[in-house]
Every structure is written in C-alpha cells, then in structure tokens.
GROMACS .gro file of C-alpha atoms in nm:
model
  485
    1MET     CA    1  -3.610  -0.260   4.607
    2THR     CA    2  -3.361   0.028   4.673
    3THR     CA    3  -3.281   0.122   5.006
    4GLU     CA    4  -3.163   0.486   5.073
    5VAL     CA    5  -2.904   0.588   5.378
    6ASP     CA    6  -2.999   0.911   5.512
    7GLN     CA    7  -2.678   1.035   5.672
    8GLY     CA    8  -2.500   1.361   5.708
    9LYS     CA    9  -2.594   1.675   5.843
   10ASP     CA   10  -2.887   1.872   5.694
   11TYR     CA   11  -2.695   2.197   5.577
   12GLU     CA   12  -2.872   2.500   5.392
   13PHE     CA   13  -2.773   2.325   5.093
   14LYS     CA   14  -2.689   1.993   5.013
   15LYS     CA   15  -2.773   1.860   4.634
   16TYR     CA   16  -2.847   1.490   4.790
   17LYS     CA   17  -3.033   1.475   5.112
   18THR     CA   18  -2.981   1.080   5.105
   19TYR     CA   19  -2.686   0.855   5.018
   20ALA     CA   20  -2.685   0.497   4.898
   21LEU     CA   21  -2.332   0.467   5.077
   22LYS     CA   22  -2.257   0.522   5.448
   23VAL     CA   23  -2.056   0.875   5.497
   24ASP     CA   24  -1.926   1.052   5.737
   25PRO     CA   25  -2.075   1.384   5.842
   26ASN     CA   26  -1.756   1.491   5.999
   27GLN     CA   27  -1.573   1.467   5.660
   28ASP     CA   28  -1.839   1.665   5.452
   29ASP     CA   29  -2.037   1.355   5.391
   30LYS     CA   30  -1.754   1.138   5.214
   31ALA     CA   31  -1.804   0.788   5.188
   32THR     CA   32  -1.685   0.549   5.457
   33GLU     CA   33  -1.745   0.229   5.201
   34ILE     CA   34  -1.668   0.138   4.862
   35ARG     CA   35  -1.970  -0.032   4.660
   36LEU     CA   36  -1.775  -0.136   4.331
   37CYS     CA   37  -2.131  -0.227   4.149
   38ASN     CA   38  -2.282   0.059   4.243
   39PHE     CA   39  -2.303   0.355   4.013
   40SER     CA   40  -2.544   0.630   4.210
   41ARG     CA   41  -2.465   0.989   4.240
   42PRO     CA   42  -2.271   1.127   4.401
   43HIS     CA   43  -1.994   0.884   4.556
   44MET     CA   44  -1.975   0.588   4.304
   45ARG     CA   45  -2.070   0.780   3.969
   46ALA     CA   46  -1.773   0.998   4.072
   47PHE     CA   47  -1.564   0.706   4.187
   48HIS     CA   48  -1.636   0.526   3.817
   49CYS     CA   49  -1.623   0.832   3.614
   50SER     CA   50  -1.281   0.911   3.741
   51TRP     CA   51  -1.090   0.555   3.685
   52TRP     CA   52  -1.296   0.548   3.325
   53THR     CA   53  -1.154   0.889   3.231
   54PHE     CA   54  -0.807   0.833   3.341
   55PHE     CA   55  -0.820   0.505   3.166
   56VAL     CA   56  -0.943   0.678   2.807
   57ALA     CA   57  -0.671   0.918   2.886
   58PHE     CA   58  -0.385   0.657   2.913
   59PHE     CA   59  -0.539   0.489   2.606
   60ILE     CA   60  -0.493   0.806   2.431
   61TRP     CA   61  -0.149   0.928   2.572
   62PHE     CA   62  -0.005   0.570   2.477
   63ALA     CA   63  -0.186   0.481   2.159
   64ILE     CA   64   0.102   0.516   1.915
   65ALA     CA   65   0.373   0.371   2.165
   66PRO     CA   66   0.300   0.001   2.057
   67LEU     CA   67   0.371   0.109   1.682
   68LEU     CA   68   0.659   0.295   1.718
   69SER     CA   69   0.894   0.072   1.546
   70GLU     CA   70   0.684   0.097   1.252
   71VAL     CA   71   0.709   0.469   1.282
   72LYS     CA   72   1.080   0.461   1.289
   73ILE     CA   73   1.068   0.280   0.935
   74SER     CA   74   0.817   0.481   0.795
   75LEU     CA   75   0.990   0.804   0.906
   76ASP     CA   76   1.365   0.676   0.878
   77ILE     CA   77   1.417   0.808   1.216
   78SER     CA   78   1.703   0.698   1.490
   79LYS     CA   79   1.666   0.508   1.800
   80GLN     CA   80   1.750   0.863   1.992
   81ASP     CA   81   1.464   1.019   1.755
   82ILE     CA   82   1.225   0.774   1.915
   83TRP     CA   83   1.342   0.804   2.256
   84THR     CA   84   1.326   1.192   2.233
   85SER     CA   85   0.987   1.156   2.142
   86ASN     CA   86   0.906   0.934   2.436
   87ILE     CA   87   1.071   1.206   2.669
   88CYS     CA   88   0.842   1.453   2.503
   89SER     CA   89   0.536   1.262   2.589
   90VAL     CA   90   0.572   1.264   2.946
   91ALA     CA   91   0.738   1.587   2.973
   92GLY     CA   92   0.427   1.787   2.815
   93THR     CA   93   0.246   1.671   3.116
   94ILE     CA   94   0.471   1.821   3.401
   95VAL     CA   95   0.400   2.185   3.410
   96MET     CA   96   0.018   2.063   3.354
   97ARG     CA   97   0.024   1.864   3.683
   98PHE     CA   98   0.178   2.169   3.878
   99VAL     CA   99  -0.121   2.406   3.739
  100LEU     CA  100  -0.439   2.162   3.774
  101GLY     CA  101  -0.367   2.071   4.132
  102PRO     CA  102  -0.410   2.399   4.252
  103LEU     CA  103  -0.719   2.493   4.004
  104CYS     CA  104  -0.896   2.165   4.130
  105ASP     CA  105  -0.869   2.309   4.486
  106LYS     CA  106  -1.063   2.618   4.314
  107TYR     CA  107  -1.259   2.449   4.072
  108GLY     CA  108  -1.316   2.124   4.149
  109ALA     CA  109  -1.198   1.799   3.936
  110ARG     CA  110  -1.506   1.731   3.712
  111THR     CA  111  -1.494   2.011   3.460
  112LEU     CA  112  -1.120   2.022   3.440
  113MET     CA  113  -1.110   1.637   3.379
  114GLY     CA  114  -1.329   1.687   3.052
  115ILE     CA  115  -1.205   1.982   2.918
  116VAL     CA  116  -0.819   1.820   2.954
  117LEU     CA  117  -0.938   1.487   2.797
  118MET     CA  118  -1.132   1.658   2.508
  119GLY     CA  119  -0.822   1.901   2.417
  120ALA     CA  120  -0.555   1.598   2.422
  121SER     CA  121  -0.797   1.419   2.205
  122ILE     CA  122  -0.722   1.645   1.894
  123PRO     CA  123  -0.352   1.609   1.874
  124CYS     CA  124  -0.425   1.229   1.908
  125ALA     CA  125  -0.659   1.196   1.612
  126LEU     CA  126  -0.372   1.411   1.415
  127ILE     CA  127  -0.030   1.219   1.502
  128GLY     CA  128  -0.077   1.033   1.155
  129LEU     CA  129   0.019   1.367   0.998
  130VAL     CA  130   0.354   1.357   1.126
  131ASN     CA  131   0.636   1.362   0.866
  132SER     CA  132   0.965   1.389   1.071
  133ALA     CA  133   1.119   1.324   1.405
  134ALA     CA  134   1.007   1.716   1.482
  135SER     CA  135   0.668   1.686   1.445
  136LEU     CA  136   0.654   1.334   1.611
  137ALA     CA  137   0.805   1.467   1.899
  138ILE     CA  138   0.568   1.785   1.923
  139THR     CA  139   0.264   1.597   1.850
  140ARG     CA  140   0.323   1.351   2.124
  141PHE     CA  141   0.423   1.665   2.354
  142PHE     CA  142   0.084   1.782   2.299
  143ILE     CA  143  -0.114   1.446   2.379
  144GLY     CA  144   0.109   1.356   2.688
  145LEU     CA  145  -0.079   1.683   2.836
  146GLY     CA  146  -0.375   1.444   2.893
  147GLY     CA  147  -0.145   1.236   3.124
  148SER     CA  148  -0.225   1.520   3.361
  149THR     CA  149  -0.589   1.405   3.405
  150PHE     CA  150  -0.426   1.187   3.684
  151VAL     CA  151  -0.459   1.507   3.922
  152MET     CA  152  -0.822   1.517   3.886
  153CYS     CA  153  -0.848   1.165   3.919
  154GLN     CA  154  -0.720   1.173   4.252
  155TYR     CA  155  -0.857   1.462   4.353
  156TRP     CA  156  -1.185   1.346   4.284
  157SER     CA  157  -1.158   1.023   4.476
  158THR     CA  158  -1.023   1.178   4.768
  159SER     CA  159  -1.325   1.438   4.782
  160MET     CA  160  -1.560   1.150   4.768
  161PHE     CA  161  -1.420   0.922   5.008
  162SER     CA  162  -1.300   0.925   5.386
  163LYS     CA  163  -0.957   0.925   5.488
  164GLU     CA  164  -0.990   0.555   5.625
  165ILE     CA  165  -1.055   0.428   5.295
  166VAL     CA  166  -0.910   0.684   5.052
  167GLY     CA  167  -0.580   0.468   5.005
  168THR     CA  168  -0.796   0.200   4.844
  169ALA     CA  169  -1.022   0.455   4.671
  170ASN     CA  170  -0.735   0.665   4.529
  171ALA     CA  171  -0.529   0.336   4.447
  172LEU     CA  172  -0.830   0.148   4.246
  173VAL     CA  173  -0.935   0.442   4.045
  174GLY     CA  174  -0.536   0.548   3.969
  175GLY     CA  175  -0.463   0.194   3.909
  176TRP     CA  176  -0.770   0.102   3.676
  177GLY     CA  177  -0.704   0.430   3.478
  178ASN     CA  178  -0.305   0.287   3.432
  179LEU     CA  179  -0.436  -0.012   3.310
  180GLY     CA  180  -0.528   0.198   3.032
  181GLY     CA  181  -0.148   0.156   2.944
  182GLY     CA  182  -0.150  -0.227   2.930
  183VAL     CA  183  -0.491  -0.246   2.735
  184THR     CA  184  -0.345   0.038   2.477
  185GLN     CA  185  -0.055  -0.196   2.395
  186LEU     CA  186  -0.256  -0.496   2.337
  187VAL     CA  187  -0.570  -0.339   2.128
  188MET     CA  188  -0.330  -0.092   1.946
  189GLY     CA  189  -0.051  -0.326   1.904
  190SER     CA  190  -0.216  -0.653   1.850
  191VAL     CA  191  -0.573  -0.591   1.741
  192LEU     CA  192  -0.622  -0.255   1.583
  193PHE     CA  193  -0.293  -0.220   1.390
  194PRO     CA  194  -0.324  -0.580   1.239
  195LEU     CA  195  -0.673  -0.496   1.162
  196PHE     CA  196  -0.606  -0.187   0.980
  197LYS     CA  197  -0.320  -0.339   0.813
  198THR     CA  198  -0.566  -0.612   0.630
  199GLY     CA  199  -0.711  -0.355   0.409
  200MET     CA  200  -0.404  -0.087   0.390
  201SER     CA  201  -0.015  -0.080   0.414
  202ALA     CA  202   0.168  -0.073   0.737
  203ASP     CA  203   0.229   0.297   0.676
  204LEU     CA  204  -0.110   0.402   0.613
  205ALA     CA  205  -0.246   0.184   0.919
  206TRP     CA  206  -0.018   0.336   1.206
  207ARG     CA  207  -0.116   0.695   1.054
  208THR     CA  208  -0.508   0.628   1.055
  209VAL     CA  209  -0.561   0.408   1.382
  210SER     CA  210  -0.507   0.635   1.640
  211ILE     CA  211  -0.841   0.807   1.537
  212VAL     CA  212  -1.023   0.530   1.734
  213PRO     CA  213  -0.883   0.665   2.051
  214ALA     CA  214  -0.909   1.017   1.974
  215ILE     CA  215  -1.307   0.990   1.935
  216VAL     CA  216  -1.348   0.773   2.253
  217GLY     CA  217  -1.151   1.044   2.431
  218PHE     CA  218  -1.347   1.335   2.322
  219GLY     CA  219  -1.685   1.191   2.392
  220THR     CA  220  -1.575   1.038   2.746
  221GLY     CA  221  -1.451   1.396   2.814
  222PHE     CA  222  -1.820   1.563   2.725
  223ILE     CA  223  -2.024   1.285   2.898
  224ILE     CA  224  -1.842   1.297   3.228
  225THR     CA  225  -1.905   1.687   3.299
  226ARG     CA  226  -2.290   1.598   3.242
  227ILE     CA  227  -2.343   1.306   3.457
  228SER     CA  228  -2.129   1.341   3.768
  229ASP     CA  229  -2.060   1.593   4.061
  230ASP     CA  230  -1.777   1.779   4.209
  231CYS     CA  231  -1.807   1.633   4.585
  232PRO     CA  232  -2.086   1.484   4.782
  233LYS     CA  233  -2.274   1.809   4.849
  234GLY     CA  234  -2.273   1.870   4.480
  235ASN     CA  235  -2.059   2.098   4.262
  236PHE     CA  236  -1.835   2.357   4.352
  237LYS     CA  237  -2.009   2.632   4.144
  238ASP     CA  238  -2.329   2.584   4.299
  239MET     CA  239  -2.216   2.567   4.687
  240LYS     CA  240  -2.023   2.853   4.637
  241GLU     CA  241  -2.319   3.045   4.502
  242GLN     CA  242  -2.542   2.901   4.813
  243GLY     CA  243  -2.258   3.053   5.046
  244ILE     CA  244  -2.143   2.702   5.175
  245MET     CA  245  -1.807   2.682   5.032
  246THR     CA  246  -1.560   2.964   5.062
  247GLU     CA  247  -1.383   3.104   4.758
  248VAL     CA  248  -1.005   2.922   4.729
  249SER     CA  249  -0.675   3.124   4.613
  250ALA     CA  250  -0.497   2.863   4.389
  251SER     CA  251  -0.176   3.046   4.422
  252ALA     CA  252  -0.212   2.996   4.825
  253SER     CA  253  -0.300   2.624   4.788
  254PHE     CA  254   0.000   2.595   4.559
  255ARG     CA  255   0.201   2.775   4.825
  256ASP     CA  256   0.115   2.580   5.108
  257GLY     CA  257   0.183   2.226   4.939
  258ALA     CA  258   0.483   2.333   4.796
  259MET     CA  259   0.644   2.470   5.118
  260ASN     CA  260   0.573   2.118   5.270
  261LEU     CA  261   0.913   1.897   5.278
  262ASN     CA  262   0.685   1.596   5.268
  263THR     CA  263   0.533   1.690   4.944
  264TRP     CA  264   0.869   1.691   4.739
  265LEU     CA  265   0.961   1.347   4.936
  266LEU     CA  266   0.662   1.185   4.791
  267PHE     CA  267   0.738   1.396   4.472
  268ILE     CA  268   1.075   1.163   4.392
  269GLN     CA  269   0.923   0.837   4.524
  270TYR     CA  270   0.629   0.882   4.267
  271GLY     CA  271   0.887   0.924   4.004
  272CYS     CA  272   1.064   0.598   4.142
  273CYS     CA  273   0.714   0.418   4.076
  274PHE     CA  274   0.488   0.603   3.852
  275GLY     CA  275   0.813   0.728   3.628
  276VAL     CA  276   0.900   0.376   3.600
  277GLU     CA  277   0.555   0.301   3.496
  278LEU     CA  278   0.590   0.562   3.193
  279THR     CA  279   0.902   0.443   3.123
  280MET     CA  280   0.833   0.096   3.074
  281ASN     CA  281   0.495   0.188   2.881
  282ASN     CA  282   0.718   0.356   2.594
  283ALA     CA  283   0.992   0.129   2.594
  284SER     CA  284   0.887  -0.222   2.676
  285ALA     CA  285   0.766  -0.314   2.345
  286SER     CA  286   1.042  -0.226   2.168
  287TYR     CA  287   1.260  -0.406   2.432
  288PHE     CA  288   1.133  -0.735   2.386
  289LYS     CA  289   1.138  -0.695   1.978
  290GLU     CA  290   1.491  -0.599   2.006
  291VAL     CA  291   1.621  -0.848   2.267
  292PHE     CA  292   1.432  -1.132   2.198
  293GLU     CA  293   1.366  -1.068   1.823
  294LEU     CA  294   0.998  -1.066   1.801
  295THR     CA  295   0.719  -0.922   1.616
  296THR     CA  296   0.560  -0.572   1.683
  297GLU     CA  297   0.224  -0.789   1.736
  298SER     CA  298   0.407  -1.022   1.998
  299ALA     CA  299   0.611  -0.784   2.157
  300SER     CA  300   0.319  -0.568   2.221
  301ALA     CA  301   0.110  -0.842   2.347
  302ILE     CA  302   0.406  -0.915   2.627
  303ALA     CA  303   0.463  -0.535   2.679
  304SER     CA  304   0.093  -0.508   2.774
  305ILE     CA  305   0.133  -0.723   3.092
  306PHE     CA  306   0.304  -0.427   3.253
  307GLY     CA  307  -0.001  -0.239   3.258
  308TRP     CA  308  -0.250  -0.520   3.294
  309MET     CA  309  -0.123  -0.549   3.644
  310ASN     CA  310  -0.267  -0.223   3.767
  311LEU     CA  311  -0.609  -0.424   3.766
  312PHE     CA  312  -0.534  -0.538   4.095
  313ALA     CA  313  -0.172  -0.424   4.207
  314ARG     CA  314  -0.222  -0.047   4.248
  315GLY     CA  315  -0.532  -0.134   4.449
  316LEU     CA  316  -0.372  -0.395   4.683
  317GLY     CA  317  -0.098  -0.117   4.731
  318GLY     CA  318  -0.387   0.134   4.855
  319PHE     CA  319  -0.552  -0.153   5.059
  320THR     CA  320  -0.289  -0.278   5.233
  321SER     CA  321  -0.181   0.089   5.335
  322ASP     CA  322  -0.535   0.129   5.449
  323LYS     CA  323  -0.514  -0.187   5.661
  324LEU     CA  324  -0.163  -0.097   5.797
  325ASN     CA  325  -0.312   0.230   5.880
  326SER     CA  326  -0.605   0.077   6.082
  327LYS     CA  327  -0.319  -0.098   6.329
  328MET     CA  328  -0.080   0.163   6.320
  329GLY     CA  329  -0.194   0.485   6.181
  330LEU     CA  330   0.031   0.659   5.946
  331ARG     CA  331   0.348   0.490   6.019
  332GLY     CA  332   0.169   0.191   5.898
  333ARG     CA  333   0.114   0.341   5.564
  334LEU     CA  334   0.490   0.446   5.539
  335ILE     CA  335   0.581   0.087   5.644
  336ALA     CA  336   0.409  -0.017   5.326
  337GLN     CA  337   0.570   0.230   5.130
  338VAL     CA  338   0.931   0.157   5.212
  339CYS     CA  339   0.863  -0.205   5.160
  340PHE     CA  340   0.679  -0.137   4.794
  341LEU     CA  341   0.973   0.045   4.707
  342THR     CA  342   1.269  -0.210   4.824
  343VAL     CA  343   1.100  -0.500   4.657
  344GLU     CA  344   1.055  -0.309   4.329
  345ALA     CA  345   1.418  -0.183   4.317
  346ILE     CA  346   1.540  -0.556   4.359
  347MET     CA  347   1.315  -0.628   4.048
  348VAL     CA  348   1.438  -0.399   3.809
  349LEU     CA  349   1.781  -0.513   3.898
  350ILE     CA  350   1.682  -0.852   3.859
  351PHE     CA  351   1.478  -0.801   3.532
  352ALA     CA  352   1.798  -0.636   3.359
  353ARG     CA  353   1.998  -0.918   3.412
  354THR     CA  354   1.760  -1.183   3.265
  355LYS     CA  355   1.834  -1.333   2.932
  356SER     CA  356   1.534  -1.602   2.915
  357LEU     CA  357   1.225  -1.474   2.758
  358GLY     CA  358   0.999  -1.683   2.970
  359LEU     CA  359   1.156  -1.582   3.313
  360SER     CA  360   1.185  -1.220   3.190
  361ILE     CA  361   0.806  -1.238   3.143
  362PHE     CA  362   0.742  -1.377   3.523
  363ILE     CA  363   1.012  -1.115   3.676
  364LEU     CA  364   0.798  -0.828   3.470
  365VAL     CA  365   0.482  -0.950   3.660
  366ILE     CA  366   0.653  -0.909   4.002
  367PHE     CA  367   0.802  -0.566   3.897
  368SER     CA  368   0.511  -0.423   3.773
  369SER     CA  369   0.303  -0.541   4.078
  370MET     CA  370   0.566  -0.374   4.272
  371VAL     CA  371   0.550  -0.059   4.112
  372GLN     CA  372   0.175  -0.019   4.130
  373ALA     CA  373   0.188  -0.094   4.474
  374ALA     CA  374   0.404   0.175   4.526
  375GLU     CA  375   0.167   0.403   4.334
  376GLY     CA  376  -0.127   0.307   4.540
  377SER     CA  377   0.089   0.344   4.858
  378THR     CA  378   0.205   0.689   4.790
  379TYR     CA  379  -0.138   0.823   4.700
  380GLY     CA  380  -0.267   0.676   5.062
  381ILE     CA  381   0.000   0.895   5.208
  382VAL     CA  382  -0.102   1.229   5.007
  383PRO     CA  383  -0.409   1.316   5.204
  384TYR     CA  384  -0.242   1.354   5.539
  385VAL     CA  385   0.054   1.582   5.425
  386ASP     CA  386  -0.180   1.911   5.431
  387PRO     CA  387  -0.569   1.832   5.361
  388ALA     CA  388  -0.642   2.203   5.281
  389ALA     CA  389  -0.386   2.189   5.022
  390THR     CA  390  -0.494   1.833   4.859
  391GLY     CA  391  -0.519   1.921   4.533
  392SER     CA  392  -0.202   2.131   4.503
  393ILE     CA  393  -0.011   1.845   4.687
  394SER     CA  394  -0.157   1.589   4.464
  395GLY     CA  395  -0.043   1.789   4.134
  396ILE     CA  396   0.314   1.857   4.280
  397VAL     CA  397   0.338   1.455   4.366
  398GLY     CA  398   0.190   1.357   4.013
  399ALA     CA  399   0.441   1.563   3.827
  400GLY     CA  400   0.700   1.400   4.019
  401GLY     CA  401   0.595   1.055   3.845
  402ASN     CA  402   0.637   1.260   3.479
  403SER     CA  403   0.971   1.416   3.576
  404GLY     CA  404   1.095   1.057   3.676
  405ALA     CA  405   0.996   0.942   3.338
  406VAL     CA  406   1.199   1.217   3.195
  407ALA     CA  407   1.490   1.130   3.418
  408PHE     CA  408   1.494   0.759   3.329
  409GLY     CA  409   1.375   0.819   2.927
  410LEU     CA  410   1.733   1.040   2.899
  411CYS     CA  411   1.919   0.715   3.059
  412PHE     CA  412   1.784   0.483   2.822
  413ARG     CA  413   1.837   0.753   2.540
  414GLN     CA  414   2.189   0.852   2.623
  415LEU     CA  415   2.331   0.501   2.733
  416GLU     CA  416   2.450   0.262   2.483
  417LYS     CA  417   2.421  -0.070   2.733
  418ILE     CA  418   2.014  -0.095   2.812
  419SER     CA  419   2.120  -0.288   3.129
  420THR     CA  420   2.324   0.064   3.269
  421ALA     CA  421   1.988   0.235   3.251
  422PHE     CA  422   1.817  -0.049   3.416
  423ASN     CA  423   2.068  -0.018   3.686
  424ILE     CA  424   2.047   0.353   3.750
  425MET     CA  425   1.671   0.280   3.782
  426GLY     CA  426   1.682   0.025   4.017
  427PHE     CA  427   1.952   0.223   4.251
  428SER     CA  428   1.778   0.529   4.230
  429ILE     CA  429   1.436   0.367   4.354
  430PHE     CA  430   1.641   0.215   4.630
  431GLY     CA  431   1.735   0.542   4.753
  432SER     CA  432   1.396   0.685   4.724
  433ALA     CA  433   1.281   0.423   4.960
  434VAL     CA  434   1.532   0.521   5.237
  435LEU     CA  435   1.354   0.883   5.196
  436THR     CA  436   1.038   0.739   5.343
  437PHE     CA  437   1.218   0.758   5.700
  438LEU     CA  438   1.245   1.141   5.659
  439ILE     CA  439   0.866   1.173   5.619
  440SER     CA  440   0.717   1.320   5.921
  441VAL     CA  441   0.358   1.454   5.944
  442LYS     CA  442   0.256   1.666   6.227
  443GLY     CA  443   0.033   1.469   6.470
  444HIS     CA  444   0.135   1.159   6.330
  445ARG     CA  445   0.410   0.883   6.463
  446SER     CA  446   0.690   0.875   6.168
  447LEU     CA  447   0.905   0.560   6.117
  448LEU     CA  448   1.169   0.712   6.338
  449GLY     CA  449   0.957   0.823   6.634
  450GLY     CA  450   0.714   1.068   6.757
  451GLU     CA  451   0.329   0.970   6.881
  452ASP     CA  452   0.014   1.023   6.728
  453SER     CA  453  -0.214   1.280   6.852
  454GLU     CA  454  -0.511   1.175   7.099
  455ALA     CA  455  -0.752   1.267   6.797
  456ASN     CA  456  -0.560   1.104   6.526
  457LYS     CA  457  -0.491   0.816   6.727
  458ALA     CA  458  -0.865   0.775   6.805
  459ALA     CA  459  -0.943   0.811   6.434
  460TRP     CA  460  -0.729   0.545   6.326
  461GLN     CA  461  -0.860   0.283   6.587
  462ARG     CA  462  -1.191   0.287   6.505
  463THR     CA  463  -1.333  -0.059   6.424
  464GLY     CA  464  -1.605  -0.163   6.205
  465THR     CA  465  -1.524   0.025   5.874
  466ALA     CA  466  -1.613  -0.161   5.576
  467THR     CA  467  -1.334  -0.054   5.315
  468LEU     CA  468  -1.488  -0.238   5.002
  469ALA     CA  469  -1.836  -0.388   4.982
  470VAL     CA  470  -2.052  -0.529   4.704
  471PRO     CA  471  -2.431  -0.467   4.744
  472GLY     CA  472  -2.684  -0.704   4.746
  473ASP     CA  473  -3.019  -0.539   4.677
  474LYS     CA  474  -2.881  -0.210   4.802
  475GLY     CA  475  -2.884   0.051   4.569
  476PHE     CA  476  -3.024   0.397   4.463
  477ASP     CA  477  -3.307   0.538   4.350
  478GLU     CA  478  -3.144   0.812   4.143
  479ASP     CA  479  -3.440   0.957   3.976
  480ALA     CA  480  -3.647   1.012   4.310
  481GLU     CA  481  -3.323   1.159   4.449
  482GLU     CA  482  -3.238   1.428   4.192
  483ALA     CA  483  -3.608   1.505   4.192
  484ARG     CA  484  -3.582   1.616   4.555
  485ALA     CA  485  -3.230   1.781   4.475
   0.00000   0.00000   0.00000
C-alpha cells in the first residue's frame, strides 16, 4: 500500500500536487528528508539520476587512466607525455564548469547533464585511435569535458533538498558519483582489460576496451533527460511558460557569484580536496606499479581503493556538516571544513614517507576518506554563500577542483622526486584549511566571531528534521501522480 504526502502551497502550476517525501513549502517544496530506497519523482528520482550520471561520467573520464602504462609502451612515449595527458584530462573541464554554473541557473541541470555526458562519450569511444602523445592529450582533453557534469550533479541536488539536509544530499550524490573513479580503476584495469586481452594483444585490448564505458555513457545521458525533473515543481521550461518562474540572466548570475570573496576561498579549498582526488585517480595506479613493482592489474586494484572510499566518506563529510549545522549553524559547517582539510594534509605527508606496501594502503584509506569528507563539507557551505547564484558558485567552486588537479599534476610532471610533489600538495592543503577562518557569510556566525541573524538562528535550531530515512511501506504511486499532473 502506498502513501502520498500532500504538502506545499497550491500554486497555479505545479507538476506534482503531492509528494512521497516531506517538503518545506517555504523553500519551493524542497524535500526535508532523504529516502535512499525510494525512486519517486521528483525528489528521489532526481537524486538517483544525479549520482548515477556523475558516476558514469567518472567512468568515462578515467577509463584509460589505469591502462596508461600499456599506452606508454604502445605509443613509445615518456612519463612526461603521460602526465601532460593527465593534466589535459582535468584541464578540459575547468572552463566548462565556469560556463555551466550560470547555465544551470537559466536552464536547469537535467538537460545540460544529458547533453554533456553524451558529448563526452564520443571521444571516449575514439581513444583507441590515438597514435602519438599529442593525439592522446587532445582526446583526453575532450573526454575530460564530461567531468563538468559535477556542476549539474550538485545543482540538481540543491534544487531538490532543503538547506537543513543539503549538505548530506550533495555529499551523497557527489560521493557516489566520485565512486566511479574507484570502480573504473578496478573494472577497466583488473576486469575488462584482462578479459579483452584473452582474445587479442595488449595493444589492441586497451584500444578497444573504452568502447564499453562510451556506450553506457551515451545511453545514460539520453535516458535521464526523459525520466526526471529539473526541480520539485517541474521543469524550468514549463514553469517559465506558466509564468511562475522568472527568466534568469546567466551573466548576472555569474557576476554575483564571482564577486563574492567566499566563492574564491571555497574555490581554493575544493582544489585542495577534489583536485587531490583527481590527481590520485590519474597517478595512483602508476605510482603503486613503479614504487612497489606491481603488475598493472594489481596496481589498478589497489589504486581503486582511493575511489571506493566515496561509498561513504563524502556522504559522511556532508552528514557531519549538517549535524554540526544543527548545533551551531554555519559556524559548525566551517569547523567541519577546517578539521577535514587539516587531517587530509597530515595524511598526505605521511603517505609520501611510507615505504611499506601494507602501511601505504592503510594510510591511503584514511587519506582518501579525509579528501572526500572535505569535498562533502565544502558543498555543505556552497548553498549559503549566495542562494540566488548557487549555480554559478557551484560551477566556480567545482572548477577549483580541476584547477587544483592541474596545479598538482604539473608538480608531479616537472619534479624529479615524487616525495617533493606530495610535500607541496600536503602544505598547500594546510594553507587552504587556514582560509576557512576568512569565510564570512552575512547573517551567519563565522569562526572568528559575529552572530547569526534571528531568522537564521531559528532555522538551524529547528528540531525533528530527519536527514536520512529508509521507507518501509511508504512509496509513491507514480502513474497516478503523473495522470494528475
């Protein structure tokens, strides 16, 4: 038996008159709870479409990464050439993230998500045609554009869930999407590549195996545009036609986001967590193969551990941020941020000095968990900076992650000692943690002082909000609901 929750104001136009989740009518019918086992429209359908699409984008993005040692042999290129392609793969999405943020404010996340994912699938399928270092770098540049789906992933989630739980929601969809980086290392390097290699040469195997993620990506991009919604009340296009949503200027949205100092502080901090993750996704398999003299299959399996921590770590970061917010407001989120970044920095420095394989794996688990927890806490802060320009801010901060990956990638490419690159990474993260003390949002208490406004204080002091819930017999009669729409 299904139960429907009838909540929200009775607007002239609203695609769904009832919802499966509890919602806040004062926040445009955004959900105040997350039911992980529910797939109903609009809230939970968007939630699951968001993380799955970003997961597939990661699968496409880093499909070739665990096979780069084989590519290096086939193309007879240098370690510097490989790092050039790694940098290109993360640099390609920087501009796209800046552009897509304002476009999300204007058009919504759903359609843009599908278009970008389908577009990135094409060069992924063609990577087997590369024959030089230059063609490898160029192809990976265009594949990397798929990484910009992160902006839509976070914007979509923010559009569906209230401020009280948006940290957890954003962290879960982002973390489960990032999980694609770990799954890719394992599936491509330790499963599909050996499977393809049984019937062909190693050279032909790495050239053809990327067709698999390309097909999955293109299909996913097409399907999600058909089965989900932009926001709780429906799609942006329909809402504008009905006159309940005003037209947004993408340039004005970007200007408002870019003129806020907090945006750029978070830009740097995200570069020191997500940028670190991207660098490790590109480098970890080669690192373990070279330093500990492992096979491609074994090194890929170990490297996948970094990504697998996304299964819980980023969500834990967002959940912790939400919980501290319920006790101390935004100041609690800032405390979570500075703690995660500090521990992350310490783990990087320890990892660089570890010579035992077993201990390196253990430190890698803690290191990865803190990286992803910091990512989750960062996007728990983003919706507070300037709610009207959330898309633009999400895009700018997201671009910080790729900018950080480019900077760290250059360190690993240019420096002879890999330990020096890790030291630079670690101390950079320490510096970014200190920047948390400079974050100050009007109406909210910062780490250095100030007071919450009465309205904001009343909001975070509310009790009884369930952040996560797994439904029993509650569900959603989708066919009946769509018939009423």
